[in-house]
mmCIF file of C-alpha atoms in Angstrom:
data_model
loop_
_atom_site.group_PDB
_atom_site.id
_atom_site.type_symbol
_atom_site.label_atom_id
_atom_site.label_comp_id
_atom_site.label_asym_id
_atom_site.label_seq_id
_atom_site.Cartn_x
_atom_site.Cartn_y
_atom_site.Cartn_z
ATOM 1 C CA MET A 1 117.109 115.789 111.172
ATOM 2 C CA PRO A 2 115.152 112.496 111.351
ATOM 3 C CA VAL A 3 116.524 110.960 108.163
ATOM 4 C CA LEU A 4 118.475 107.780 107.598
ATOM 5 C CA ALA A 5 119.671 105.912 104.529
ATOM 6 C CA ILE A 6 120.168 102.162 104.202
ATOM 7 C CA GLY A 7 121.230 100.225 101.118
ATOM 8 C CA LEU A 8 123.961 98.768 98.952
ATOM 9 C CA SER A 9 126.074 100.076 96.099
ATOM 10 C CA HIS A 10 128.733 99.008 93.627
ATOM 11 C CA HIS A 11 131.288 99.463 96.429
ATOM 12 C CA GLN A 12 130.117 96.285 98.208
ATOM 13 C CA VAL A 13 128.449 93.916 95.763
ATOM 14 C CA SER A 14 128.396 92.829 92.143
ATOM 15 C CA SER A 15 125.753 94.037 89.704
ATOM 16 C CA ASP A 16 123.943 90.678 89.933
ATOM 17 C CA ALA A 17 123.693 90.946 93.719
ATOM 18 C CA LEU A 18 122.581 94.564 93.402
ATOM 19 C CA THR A 19 119.806 93.536 91.018
ATOM 20 C CA GLN A 20 118.565 90.999 93.556
ATOM 21 C CA PHE A 21 118.787 93.545 96.356
ATOM 22 C CA THR A 22 116.870 96.184 94.366
ATOM 23 C CA ALA A 23 113.918 93.863 93.833
ATOM 24 C CA ALA A 24 113.870 93.014 97.542
ATOM 25 C CA ALA A 25 114.184 96.674 98.547
ATOM 26 C CA GLU A 26 111.066 97.568 96.580
ATOM 27 C CA ARG A 27 109.071 94.949 98.489
ATOM 28 C CA ALA A 28 110.597 95.825 101.850
ATOM 29 C CA GLY A 29 110.074 99.545 101.289
ATOM 30 C CA GLU A 30 106.325 99.082 100.849
ATOM 31 C CA GLN A 31 106.104 97.507 104.310
ATOM 32 C CA LEU A 32 108.550 99.914 105.915
ATOM 33 C CA ARG A 33 106.412 102.902 104.873
ATOM 34 C CA GLU A 34 103.591 101.552 107.046
ATOM 35 C CA ALA A 35 105.725 101.081 110.170
ATOM 36 C CA HIS A 36 105.069 103.118 113.296
ATOM 37 C CA GLY A 37 107.214 106.243 113.474
ATOM 38 C CA VAL A 38 108.076 106.212 109.752
ATOM 39 C CA HIS A 39 106.786 109.401 108.123
ATOM 40 C CA GLY A 40 108.175 109.027 104.624
ATOM 41 C CA LEU A 41 110.434 107.014 102.334
ATOM 42 C CA ILE A 42 112.187 107.514 98.998
ATOM 43 C CA THR A 43 113.832 104.648 97.099
ATOM 44 C CA LEU A 44 116.864 105.619 95.030
ATOM 45 C CA ALA A 45 117.736 102.823 92.593
ATOM 46 C CA THR A 46 120.328 103.183 89.813
ATOM 47 C CA CYS A 47 122.782 100.894 88.051
ATOM 48 C CA ASN A 48 125.248 101.788 90.826
ATOM 49 C CA ARG A 49 123.132 101.500 93.971
ATOM 50 C CA CYS A 50 119.828 100.918 95.700
ATOM 51 C CA GLU A 51 119.165 102.878 98.886
ATOM 52 C CA LEU A 52 116.135 103.636 101.024
ATOM 53 C CA PHE A 53 116.001 107.166 102.451
ATOM 54 C CA VAL A 54 113.664 107.133 105.440
ATOM 55 C CA ASP A 55 112.151 109.883 107.592
ATOM 56 C CA SER A 56 111.811 108.108 110.932
ATOM 57 C CA GLU A 57 111.434 108.977 114.604
ATOM 58 C CA ASN A 58 113.625 106.104 115.783
ATOM 59 C CA PHE A 59 116.956 105.502 114.053
ATOM 60 C CA HIS A 60 118.027 102.142 115.524
ATOM 61 C CA GLN A 61 114.562 100.607 115.529
ATOM 62 C CA THR A 62 114.030 101.545 111.877
ATOM 63 C CA VAL A 63 117.412 100.132 110.829
ATOM 64 C CA ARG A 64 116.639 96.827 112.545
ATOM 65 C CA LEU A 65 113.195 96.698 110.963
ATOM 66 C CA ALA A 66 114.525 97.565 107.502
ATOM 67 C CA ARG A 67 117.149 94.833 107.626
ATOM 68 C CA ASP A 68 114.577 92.337 108.896
ATOM 69 C CA LEU A 69 112.182 93.217 106.065
ATOM 70 C CA LEU A 70 114.991 93.029 103.477
ATOM 71 C CA GLY A 71 115.937 89.595 104.738
ATOM 72 C CA LYS A 72 112.347 88.388 104.530
ATOM 73 C CA ALA A 73 112.016 89.945 101.059
ATOM 74 C CA GLY A 74 114.646 87.556 99.711
ATOM 75 C CA VAL A 75 118.133 88.862 100.525
ATOM 76 C CA PRO A 76 119.017 87.426 103.973
ATOM 77 C CA ASP A 77 122.717 87.380 103.068
ATOM 78 C CA LEU A 78 122.771 90.973 101.826
ATOM 79 C CA ALA A 79 120.654 92.683 104.488
ATOM 80 C CA PRO A 80 123.329 92.487 107.236
ATOM 81 C CA ILE A 81 126.001 94.132 105.058
ATOM 82 C CA THR A 82 123.947 97.143 104.034
ATOM 83 C CA ASP A 83 125.495 100.566 104.538
ATOM 84 C CA VAL A 84 123.642 102.748 107.049
ATOM 85 C CA TYR A 85 123.842 106.542 107.233
ATOM 86 C CA GLY A 86 122.113 108.659 109.839
ATOM 87 C CA LEU A 87 121.343 112.332 110.347
ATOM 88 C CA ARG A 88 124.235 114.492 109.066
ATOM 89 C CA ASN A 89 125.918 111.513 107.384
ATOM 90 C CA ALA A 90 122.717 110.655 105.494
ATOM 91 C CA VAL A 91 122.427 114.234 104.226
ATOM 92 C CA ARG A 92 126.064 114.334 103.119
ATOM 93 C CA HIS A 93 125.798 110.923 101.470
ATOM 94 C CA LEU A 94 122.809 111.938 99.357
ATOM 95 C CA PHE A 95 124.505 115.180 98.318
ATOM 96 C CA GLU A 96 127.640 113.257 97.271
ATOM 97 C CA VAL A 97 125.526 110.767 95.336
ATOM 98 C CA ALA A 98 123.530 113.507 93.583
ATOM 99 C CA CYS A 99 126.758 115.305 92.629
ATOM 100 C CA GLY A 100 128.268 112.145 91.146
ATOM 101 C CA LEU A 101 131.026 111.785 93.744
ATOM 102 C CA ASP A 102 129.961 108.285 94.778
ATOM 103 C CA SER A 103 129.173 106.892 91.330
ATOM 104 C CA MET A 104 130.877 104.103 89.459
ATOM 105 C CA VAL A 105 131.979 106.844 87.066
ATOM 106 C CA VAL A 106 132.856 109.919 89.140
ATOM 107 C CA GLY A 107 130.869 112.907 87.889
ATOM 108 C CA GLU A 108 128.564 110.725 85.787
ATOM 109 C CA ALA A 109 126.094 112.778 83.821
ATOM 110 C CA GLU A 110 122.901 110.815 84.511
ATOM 111 C CA ILE A 111 122.866 110.657 88.322
ATOM 112 C CA ALA A 112 121.046 113.971 88.939
ATOM 113 C CA GLY A 113 118.251 112.837 86.640
ATOM 114 C CA GLN A 114 118.028 109.549 88.501
ATOM 115 C CA VAL A 115 117.765 111.369 91.851
ATOM 116 C CA ARG A 116 115.036 113.596 90.396
ATOM 117 C CA LYS A 117 113.208 110.544 89.072
ATOM 118 C CA ALA A 118 113.403 108.854 92.485
ATOM 119 C CA LEU A 119 111.819 111.900 94.129
ATOM 120 C CA ARG A 120 109.098 112.028 91.497
ATOM 121 C CA ARG A 121 108.320 108.305 91.763
ATOM 122 C CA SER A 122 108.169 108.393 95.564
ATOM 123 C CA SER A 123 106.452 111.766 95.787
ATOM 124 C CA GLU A 124 103.334 110.480 97.537
ATOM 125 C CA GLN A 125 105.341 108.486 100.097
ATOM 126 C CA ALA A 126 107.933 111.197 100.771
ATOM 127 C CA SER A 127 107.540 113.421 103.825
ATOM 128 C CA PRO A 128 108.186 117.205 103.611
ATOM 129 C CA PRO A 129 111.690 116.818 105.137
ATOM 130 C CA LEU A 130 112.587 114.224 102.476
ATOM 131 C CA HIS A 131 111.194 116.451 99.724
ATOM 132 C CA ARG A 132 113.345 119.329 100.954
ATOM 133 C CA LEU A 133 116.384 117.055 101.289
ATOM 134 C CA PHE A 134 116.174 115.732 97.724
ATOM 135 C CA GLN A 135 115.407 119.156 96.272
ATOM 136 C CA MET A 136 118.464 120.654 97.956
ATOM 137 C CA ALA A 137 120.579 117.691 96.824
ATOM 138 C CA LEU A 138 119.550 118.444 93.240
ATOM 139 C CA GLY A 139 120.319 122.131 93.713
ATOM 140 C CA THR A 140 123.736 121.274 95.106
ATOM 141 C CA SER A 141 124.366 118.956 92.167
ATOM 142 C CA LYS A 142 123.689 121.797 89.747
ATOM 143 C CA GLN A 143 125.961 124.120 91.718
ATOM 144 C CA VAL A 144 128.807 121.596 91.699
ATOM 145 C CA ALA A 145 128.387 120.961 87.972
ATOM 146 C CA ASN A 146 128.565 124.695 87.244
ATOM 147 C CA ALA A 147 131.435 125.494 89.618
ATOM 148 C CA THR A 148 133.767 122.562 88.915
ATOM 149 C CA MET A 149 135.096 120.590 85.980
ATOM 150 C CA LEU A 150 133.152 117.498 87.035
ATOM 151 C CA GLY A 151 130.253 118.611 84.871
ATOM 152 C CA ALA A 152 132.514 118.739 81.822
ATOM 153 C CA MET A 153 134.514 115.619 82.618
ATOM 154 C CA GLY A 154 131.650 113.597 84.008
ATOM 155 C CA ARG A 155 130.792 110.793 81.637
ATOM 156 C CA SER A 156 128.058 108.220 81.712
ATOM 157 C CA VAL A 157 128.627 104.571 82.483
ATOM 158 C CA ALA A 158 127.802 103.934 78.835
ATOM 159 C CA SER A 159 130.546 106.227 77.546
ATOM 160 C CA VAL A 160 133.141 104.561 79.781
ATOM 161 C CA ALA A 161 132.007 101.122 78.618
ATOM 162 C CA LEU A 162 132.194 102.159 74.959
ATOM 163 C CA ASP A 163 135.615 103.722 75.547
ATOM 164 C CA LEU A 164 136.729 100.380 76.949
ATOM 165 C CA ALA A 165 135.278 98.503 73.977
ATOM 166 C CA GLU A 166 137.115 100.796 71.550
ATOM 167 C CA SER A 167 140.396 100.474 73.442
ATOM 168 C CA ARG A 168 140.140 96.683 73.122
ATOM 169 C CA HIS A 169 138.660 96.365 69.627
ATOM 170 C CA GLY A 170 139.360 99.576 67.755
ATOM 171 C CA ALA A 171 137.204 102.584 66.920
ATOM 172 C CA LEU A 172 133.500 102.099 66.296
ATOM 173 C CA ARG A 173 133.481 104.501 63.355
ATOM 174 C CA GLY A 174 131.963 102.823 60.319
ATOM 175 C CA LYS A 175 131.140 99.619 62.216
ATOM 176 C CA GLN A 176 127.774 97.903 62.604
ATOM 177 C CA ALA A 177 126.488 98.277 66.195
ATOM 178 C CA LEU A 178 123.436 96.402 67.432
ATOM 179 C CA LEU A 179 121.537 97.951 70.353
ATOM 180 C CA ILE A 180 119.198 95.826 72.465
ATOM 181 C CA GLY A 181 116.558 97.956 74.211
ATOM 182 C CA THR A 182 114.563 101.107 73.545
ATOM 183 C CA GLY A 183 114.105 102.585 77.030
ATOM 184 C CA ALA A 184 115.254 105.945 78.350
ATOM 185 C CA TYR A 185 118.877 104.845 78.634
ATOM 186 C CA ALA A 186 118.858 103.560 75.048
ATOM 187 C CA GLY A 187 118.613 107.151 73.848
ATOM 188 C CA VAL A 188 121.806 108.062 75.724
ATOM 189 C CA VAL A 189 123.635 105.031 74.327
ATOM 190 C CA THR A 190 122.396 105.692 70.785
ATOM 191 C CA ALA A 191 123.632 109.284 70.890
ATOM 192 C CA ASP A 192 127.061 108.097 72.061
ATOM 193 C CA LEU A 193 127.273 105.421 69.356
ATOM 194 C CA LEU A 194 126.324 107.899 66.636
ATOM 195 C CA ARG A 195 128.849 110.413 67.938
ATOM 196 C CA ARG A 196 131.507 107.717 67.536
ATOM 197 C CA GLY A 197 130.432 107.152 63.918
ATOM 198 C CA ALA A 198 128.803 103.731 64.323
ATOM 199 C CA GLU A 199 125.904 102.546 62.168
ATOM 200 C CA VAL A 200 123.218 101.572 64.663
ATOM 201 C CA SER A 201 120.488 98.936 64.455
ATOM 202 C CA VAL A 202 117.981 98.525 67.285
ATOM 203 C CA TYR A 203 116.014 95.539 68.516
ATOM 204 C CA SER A 204 113.364 95.430 71.232
ATOM 205 C CA SER A 205 111.654 92.269 72.448
ATOM 206 C CA SER A 206 108.610 94.407 73.240
ATOM 207 C CA GLY A 207 108.286 95.440 69.598
ATOM 208 C CA ARG A 208 109.117 99.127 70.126
ATOM 209 C CA ALA A 209 112.124 99.288 67.790
ATOM 210 C CA ALA A 210 110.116 100.820 64.922
ATOM 211 C CA ALA A 211 108.730 103.566 67.178
ATOM 212 C CA PHE A 212 112.229 104.252 68.551
ATOM 213 C CA ALA A 213 113.535 104.605 64.979
ATOM 214 C CA THR A 214 111.056 107.402 64.252
ATOM 215 C CA THR A 215 112.913 109.663 66.712
ATOM 216 C CA HIS A 216 116.469 108.320 66.278
ATOM 217 C CA PRO A 217 118.535 107.770 63.090
ATOM 218 C CA VAL A 218 118.733 103.981 63.536
ATOM 219 C CA THR A 219 117.541 100.863 61.719
ATOM 220 C CA PRO A 220 114.791 98.926 63.557
ATOM 221 C CA LEU A 221 114.912 95.138 63.611
ATOM 222 C CA THR A 222 112.083 92.616 63.889
ATOM 223 C CA ASP A 223 112.234 89.239 65.648
ATOM 224 C CA ALA A 224 112.820 87.560 62.289
ATOM 225 C CA GLU A 225 115.708 89.901 61.429
ATOM 226 C CA LEU A 226 117.514 89.576 64.770
ATOM 227 C CA PRO A 227 119.473 86.316 64.135
ATOM 228 C CA ALA A 228 121.043 87.653 60.932
ATOM 229 C CA ALA A 229 121.935 90.914 62.656
ATOM 230 C CA LEU A 230 123.582 88.997 65.505
ATOM 231 C CA GLY A 231 125.696 87.186 62.939
ATOM 232 C CA THR A 232 127.020 90.316 61.253
ATOM 233 C CA THR A 233 127.188 92.961 63.978
ATOM 234 C CA GLN A 234 130.611 94.216 65.044
ATOM 235 C CA ALA A 235 129.516 95.497 68.447
ATOM 236 C CA LEU A 236 126.568 94.487 70.618
ATOM 237 C CA ILE A 237 125.245 96.827 73.311
ATOM 238 C CA ALA A 238 122.424 95.733 75.623
ATOM 239 C CA CYS A 239 120.628 98.228 77.839
ATOM 240 C CA SER A 240 116.964 97.328 78.196
ATOM 241 C CA GLY A 241 117.375 97.283 81.977
ATOM 242 C CA ARG A 242 114.253 95.216 82.528
ATOM 243 C CA GLY A 243 115.846 92.889 85.073
ATOM 244 C CA ARG A 244 114.090 89.849 83.642
ATOM 245 C CA THR A 245 114.731 86.354 84.914
ATOM 246 C CA ALA A 246 115.196 85.174 81.292
ATOM 247 C CA TYR A 247 118.104 86.799 79.454
ATOM 248 C CA HIS A 248 117.505 88.523 76.124
ATOM 249 C CA LEU A 249 120.612 86.862 74.705
ATOM 250 C CA THR A 250 122.310 83.594 75.623
ATOM 251 C CA SER A 251 125.621 82.037 74.722
ATOM 252 C CA ARG A 252 123.882 79.537 72.488
ATOM 253 C CA GLN A 253 121.996 82.237 70.552
ATOM 254 C CA LEU A 254 125.145 84.171 69.743
ATOM 255 C CA THR A 255 127.206 81.063 68.970
ATOM 256 C CA GLU A 256 124.594 79.788 66.510
ATOM 257 C CA ALA A 257 124.116 83.213 64.912
ATOM 258 C CA ARG A 258 127.833 83.910 64.483
ATOM 259 C CA GLY A 259 128.841 80.470 63.303
ATOM 260 C CA GLN A 260 132.565 80.373 62.564
ATOM 261 C CA ALA A 261 133.117 84.149 62.727
ATOM 262 C CA ALA A 262 136.754 84.764 63.568
ATOM 263 C CA GLU A 263 136.499 88.356 64.757
ATOM 264 C CA LEU A 264 136.164 88.857 68.511
ATOM 265 C CA LEU A 265 132.781 90.469 69.297
ATOM 266 C CA PRO A 266 132.569 93.080 72.055
ATOM 267 C CA VAL A 267 129.325 92.643 74.013
ATOM 268 C CA VAL A 268 128.555 95.571 76.305
ATOM 269 C CA ASP A 269 125.851 94.800 78.874
ATOM 270 C CA LEU A 270 124.725 97.990 80.621
ATOM 271 C CA ALA A 271 121.540 96.563 82.147
ATOM 272 C CA LEU A 272 121.465 96.293 85.923
ATOM 273 C CA GLY A 273 119.373 93.145 85.622
ATOM 274 C CA ARG A 274 121.604 91.724 82.861
ATOM 275 C CA ASP A 275 120.325 91.511 79.299
ATOM 276 C CA VAL A 276 122.845 88.839 78.319
ATOM 277 C CA SER A 277 123.803 85.620 80.037
ATOM 278 C CA PRO A 278 126.930 85.801 82.225
ATOM 279 C CA GLU A 279 128.065 82.629 80.391
ATOM 280 C CA LEU A 280 129.176 84.957 77.587
ATOM 281 C CA ALA A 281 132.181 85.865 79.745
ATOM 282 C CA THR A 282 133.627 82.417 78.954
ATOM 283 C CA THR A 283 132.166 81.967 75.468
ATOM 284 C CA PRO A 284 134.812 81.781 72.721
ATOM 285 C CA GLY A 285 134.750 84.722 70.343
ATOM 286 C CA ILE A 286 132.986 87.020 72.857
ATOM 287 C CA ASP A 287 134.459 89.811 74.990
ATOM 288 C CA LEU A 288 131.835 90.594 77.638
ATOM 289 C CA ILE A 289 132.018 94.092 79.147
ATOM 290 C CA ASP A 290 129.416 94.355 81.905
ATOM 291 C CA LEU A 291 128.912 96.777 84.798
ATOM 292 C CA ASP A 292 131.381 94.921 87.004
ATOM 293 C CA VAL A 293 134.090 95.243 84.352
ATOM 294 C CA VAL A 294 133.281 98.938 83.892
ATOM 295 C CA GLY A 295 133.591 99.501 87.635
ATOM 296 C CA GLN A 296 137.052 97.952 87.679
ATOM 297 C CA CYS A 297 138.270 100.084 84.772
ATOM 298 C CA THR A 298 136.933 103.493 85.775
ATOM 299 C CA PRO A 299 139.519 106.245 86.373
ATOM 300 C CA ASN A 300 138.855 108.621 89.282
ATOM 301 C CA ASP A 301 141.512 111.272 88.799
ATOM 302 C CA HIS A 302 139.634 114.585 88.973
ATOM 303 C CA VAL A 303 141.491 115.608 92.134
ATOM 304 C CA GLU A 304 141.051 119.388 92.036
ATOM 305 C CA SER A 305 137.425 119.205 90.969
ATOM 306 C CA LEU A 306 136.667 116.624 93.646
ATOM 307 C CA GLU A 307 138.205 118.815 96.328
ATOM 308 C CA ARG A 308 136.199 121.835 95.167
ATOM 309 C CA ALA A 309 133.017 119.753 94.972
ATOM 310 C CA ARG A 310 133.456 118.452 98.516
ATOM 311 C CA LYS A 311 133.898 121.989 99.848
ATOM 312 C CA LEU A 312 130.672 123.051 98.143
ATOM 313 C CA ILE A 313 128.930 120.026 99.618
ATOM 314 C CA ASP A 314 130.255 120.922 103.094
ATOM 315 C CA VAL A 315 128.580 124.315 102.834
ATOM 316 C CA ALA A 316 125.354 122.862 101.421
ATOM 317 C CA VAL A 317 125.089 120.281 104.200
ATOM 318 C CA GLU A 318 125.495 122.968 106.857
ATOM 319 C CA ASN A 319 122.943 125.208 105.166
ATOM 320 C CA TYR A 320 120.448 122.380 104.951
ATOM 321 C CA LEU A 321 120.866 121.308 108.566
ATOM 322 C CA GLN A 322 120.652 124.905 109.773
ATOM 323 C CA ALA A 323 117.431 125.398 107.833
ATOM 324 C CA GLU A 324 115.930 122.184 109.202
ATOM 325 C CA ARG A 325 116.912 123.043 112.765
ATOM 326 C CA THR A 326 115.320 126.458 112.335
ATOM 327 C CA ARG A 327 112.086 124.754 111.282
ATOM 328 C CA LEU A 328 111.965 123.067 114.681
ATOM 329 C CA ALA A 329 111.154 126.470 116.139
ATOM 330 C CA ASP A 330 107.934 126.770 114.121
ATOM 331 C CA PRO A 331 105.630 125.249 116.809
ATOM 332 C CA ALA A 332 107.108 127.538 119.477
ATOM 333 C CA ILE A 333 106.670 130.597 117.245
ATOM 334 C CA VAL A 334 103.086 129.587 116.453
ATOM 335 C CA ALA A 335 102.372 129.135 120.176
ATOM 336 C CA VAL A 336 103.701 132.598 121.062
ATOM 337 C CA ARG A 337 101.823 134.247 118.187
ATOM 338 C CA SER A 338 98.627 132.450 119.149
ATOM 339 C CA TYR A 339 99.015 133.626 122.745
ATOM 340 C CA VAL A 340 99.541 137.270 121.759
ATOM 341 C CA ASN A 341 96.854 137.239 119.049
ATOM 342 C CA GLN A 342 94.348 135.846 121.522
ATOM 343 C CA ILE A 343 95.005 138.807 123.859
ATOM 344 C CA VAL A 344 94.636 141.216 120.913
ATOM 345 C CA ALA A 345 91.349 139.581 119.906
ATOM 346 C CA GLN A 346 89.972 139.938 123.433
ATOM 347 C CA GLU A 347 90.884 143.604 123.561
ATOM 348 C CA LEU A 348 89.331 144.228 120.156
ATOM 349 C CA GLY A 349 86.149 142.580 121.339
ATOM 350 C CA ASP A 350 85.825 145.114 124.150
ATOM 351 C CA VAL A 351 86.710 148.012 121.817
ATOM 352 C CA THR A 352 84.147 146.901 119.236
ATOM 353 C CA ALA A 353 81.399 146.813 121.840
ATOM 354 C CA HIS A 354 81.915 150.439 122.939
ATOM 355 C CA ASN A 355 83.229 152.293 119.863
ATOM 356 C CA SER A 356 82.357 153.090 116.277
ATOM 357 C CA PRO A 357 83.682 150.922 113.431
ATOM 358 C CA GLU A 358 86.124 153.667 112.452
ATOM 359 C CA GLN A 359 87.563 153.911 115.956
ATOM 360 C CA THR A 360 87.698 150.121 116.231
ATOM 361 C CA ALA A 361 89.680 149.901 112.968
ATOM 362 C CA LEU A 362 92.202 152.454 114.225
ATOM 363 C CA VAL A 363 92.679 150.589 117.511
ATOM 364 C CA ALA A 364 92.942 147.261 115.653
ATOM 365 C CA ARG A 365 95.763 148.560 113.461
ATOM 366 C CA SER A 366 97.601 149.915 116.506
ATOM 367 C CA LEU A 367 97.226 146.695 118.479
ATOM 368 C CA ARG A 368 98.394 144.529 115.587
ATOM 369 C CA ARG A 369 101.379 146.805 114.984
ATOM 370 C CA VAL A 370 102.351 146.525 118.660
ATOM 371 C CA ALA A 371 101.770 142.765 118.599
ATOM 372 C CA ASN A 372 104.012 142.302 115.566
ATOM 373 C CA THR A 373 106.730 144.377 117.198
ATOM 374 C CA LEU A 374 106.516 142.328 120.382
ATOM 375 C CA LEU A 375 106.541 139.038 118.468
ATOM 376 C CA HIS A 376 109.591 139.805 116.339
ATOM 377 C CA GLN A 377 112.246 139.278 119.001
ATOM 378 C CA PRO A 378 110.764 136.054 120.466
ATOM 379 C CA SER A 379 110.505 134.638 116.925
ATOM 380 C CA VAL A 380 114.149 135.454 116.202
ATOM 381 C CA ARG A 381 115.249 133.997 119.546
ATOM 382 C CA ALA A 382 113.231 130.826 118.931
ATOM 383 C CA GLN A 383 115.010 130.269 115.611
ATOM 384 C CA GLU A 384 118.407 130.968 117.160
ATOM 385 C CA SER A 385 117.660 128.528 119.970
ATOM 386 C CA ALA A 386 116.673 125.859 117.455
ATOM 387 C CA ARG A 387 119.880 126.341 115.442
ATOM 388 C CA ASN A 388 121.975 126.149 118.610
ATOM 389 C CA GLY A 389 120.214 123.087 119.993
ATOM 390 C CA GLU A 390 118.702 125.095 122.872
ATOM 391 C CA LEU A 391 115.044 125.039 121.834
ATOM 392 C CA GLY A 392 114.101 123.042 124.924
ATOM 393 C CA ASP A 393 115.314 125.865 127.161
ATOM 394 C CA PHE A 394 113.344 128.403 125.136
ATOM 395 C CA MET A 395 110.119 126.406 125.411
ATOM 396 C CA SER A 396 110.648 125.875 129.148
ATOM 397 C CA ALA A 397 110.982 129.638 129.547
ATOM 398 C CA LEU A 398 107.734 130.204 127.635
ATOM 399 C CA GLU A 399 105.885 127.829 129.916
ATOM 400 C CA GLU A 400 107.469 129.244 133.060
ATOM 401 C CA VAL A 401 106.962 132.943 132.263
ATOM 402 C CA PHE A 402 103.731 132.972 130.211
ATOM 403 C CA GLY A 403 102.210 129.541 130.824
ATOM 404 C CA ILE A 404 102.463 128.771 127.103
ATOM 405 C CA GLU A 405 102.628 125.039 126.367
ATOM 406 C CA VAL A 406 104.116 124.264 122.974
ATOM 407 C CA THR A 407 102.523 121.406 121.063
ATOM 408 C CA GLY A 408 103.263 119.923 117.647
ATOM 409 C CA GLN A 409 106.877 118.908 118.352
#
């Protein structure tokens, strides 16, 4: 299995460092796709991680090149500490990620969608083995969700962050909540806020708040209305996720808008690229809950479900690797079939020249039936040899006995 994965996650670096790494990985990935021996690449970027999954002929050379390109793309300090997974480990890692076992929130609900989105976005750059790998990872994720309690207990990062905000500042029911952002994740956050009974207002610097309000029961805000809303809101949630260099909200903006407000304001920043300035962490009157805080406060106590999920992943990994090893036999099977079919075609040529069309058709059916019978056992043995790592011996035997040279490996 010629796949490897290289990247960083919430296990190693802060969300700010991960944002920087993600931008560099996009640039490095474009160059890595063009490298000799690289047949495909998929970039998986979420609020928890950024990893490049690469179909490559040379593991060590590709890892060195990837780290070199990442360093040149702007993260020389992060490139050397990237996690690297190869072959079986890369397959298992992706399956664990897709099933939510390696997320900031174990069993998180959104990860399968993010894996599917990564495959869709990288579809043109992904090789057939990577397509099959990601598709099976998604299938395994669905199986784990259906067969364990992780699907029921799995919560989003947003729900954990809002749980934390409520534990610190009381229930959101009946309170004014201001949401910054109208992207795909904003819909998830809005649904959670409404479920908790909050009254939600939405602001978007791109001017899409009004359009968002047509499909969600929220109040849209204009640029002119934002300062007043900042002054009265009882909870602020930012999730535009644009990763801009300029923050949507600064310490000065909130301080001026809130004036002498005595109540402590929870500010939940769910954007990987930060929507609010990190200075808010030390701003009086503000309780900043960002992704780093969420990661430190996430419980991972689904012991029985995790054990069951890992067993299902064990089986899925083996099934995937077996299937991929079996595919290695395809060129050998094609070579044998081509050899036999060529003999059949020669015989049919002689029959056609000396017999009627009816007689030729009868002989053709008989020859093809015999050929298929003869080909069955070699095809089965080729697949068995591939699964057992003995395909080289099988191909050597073909060349020795029949003079068949297998190409396409």
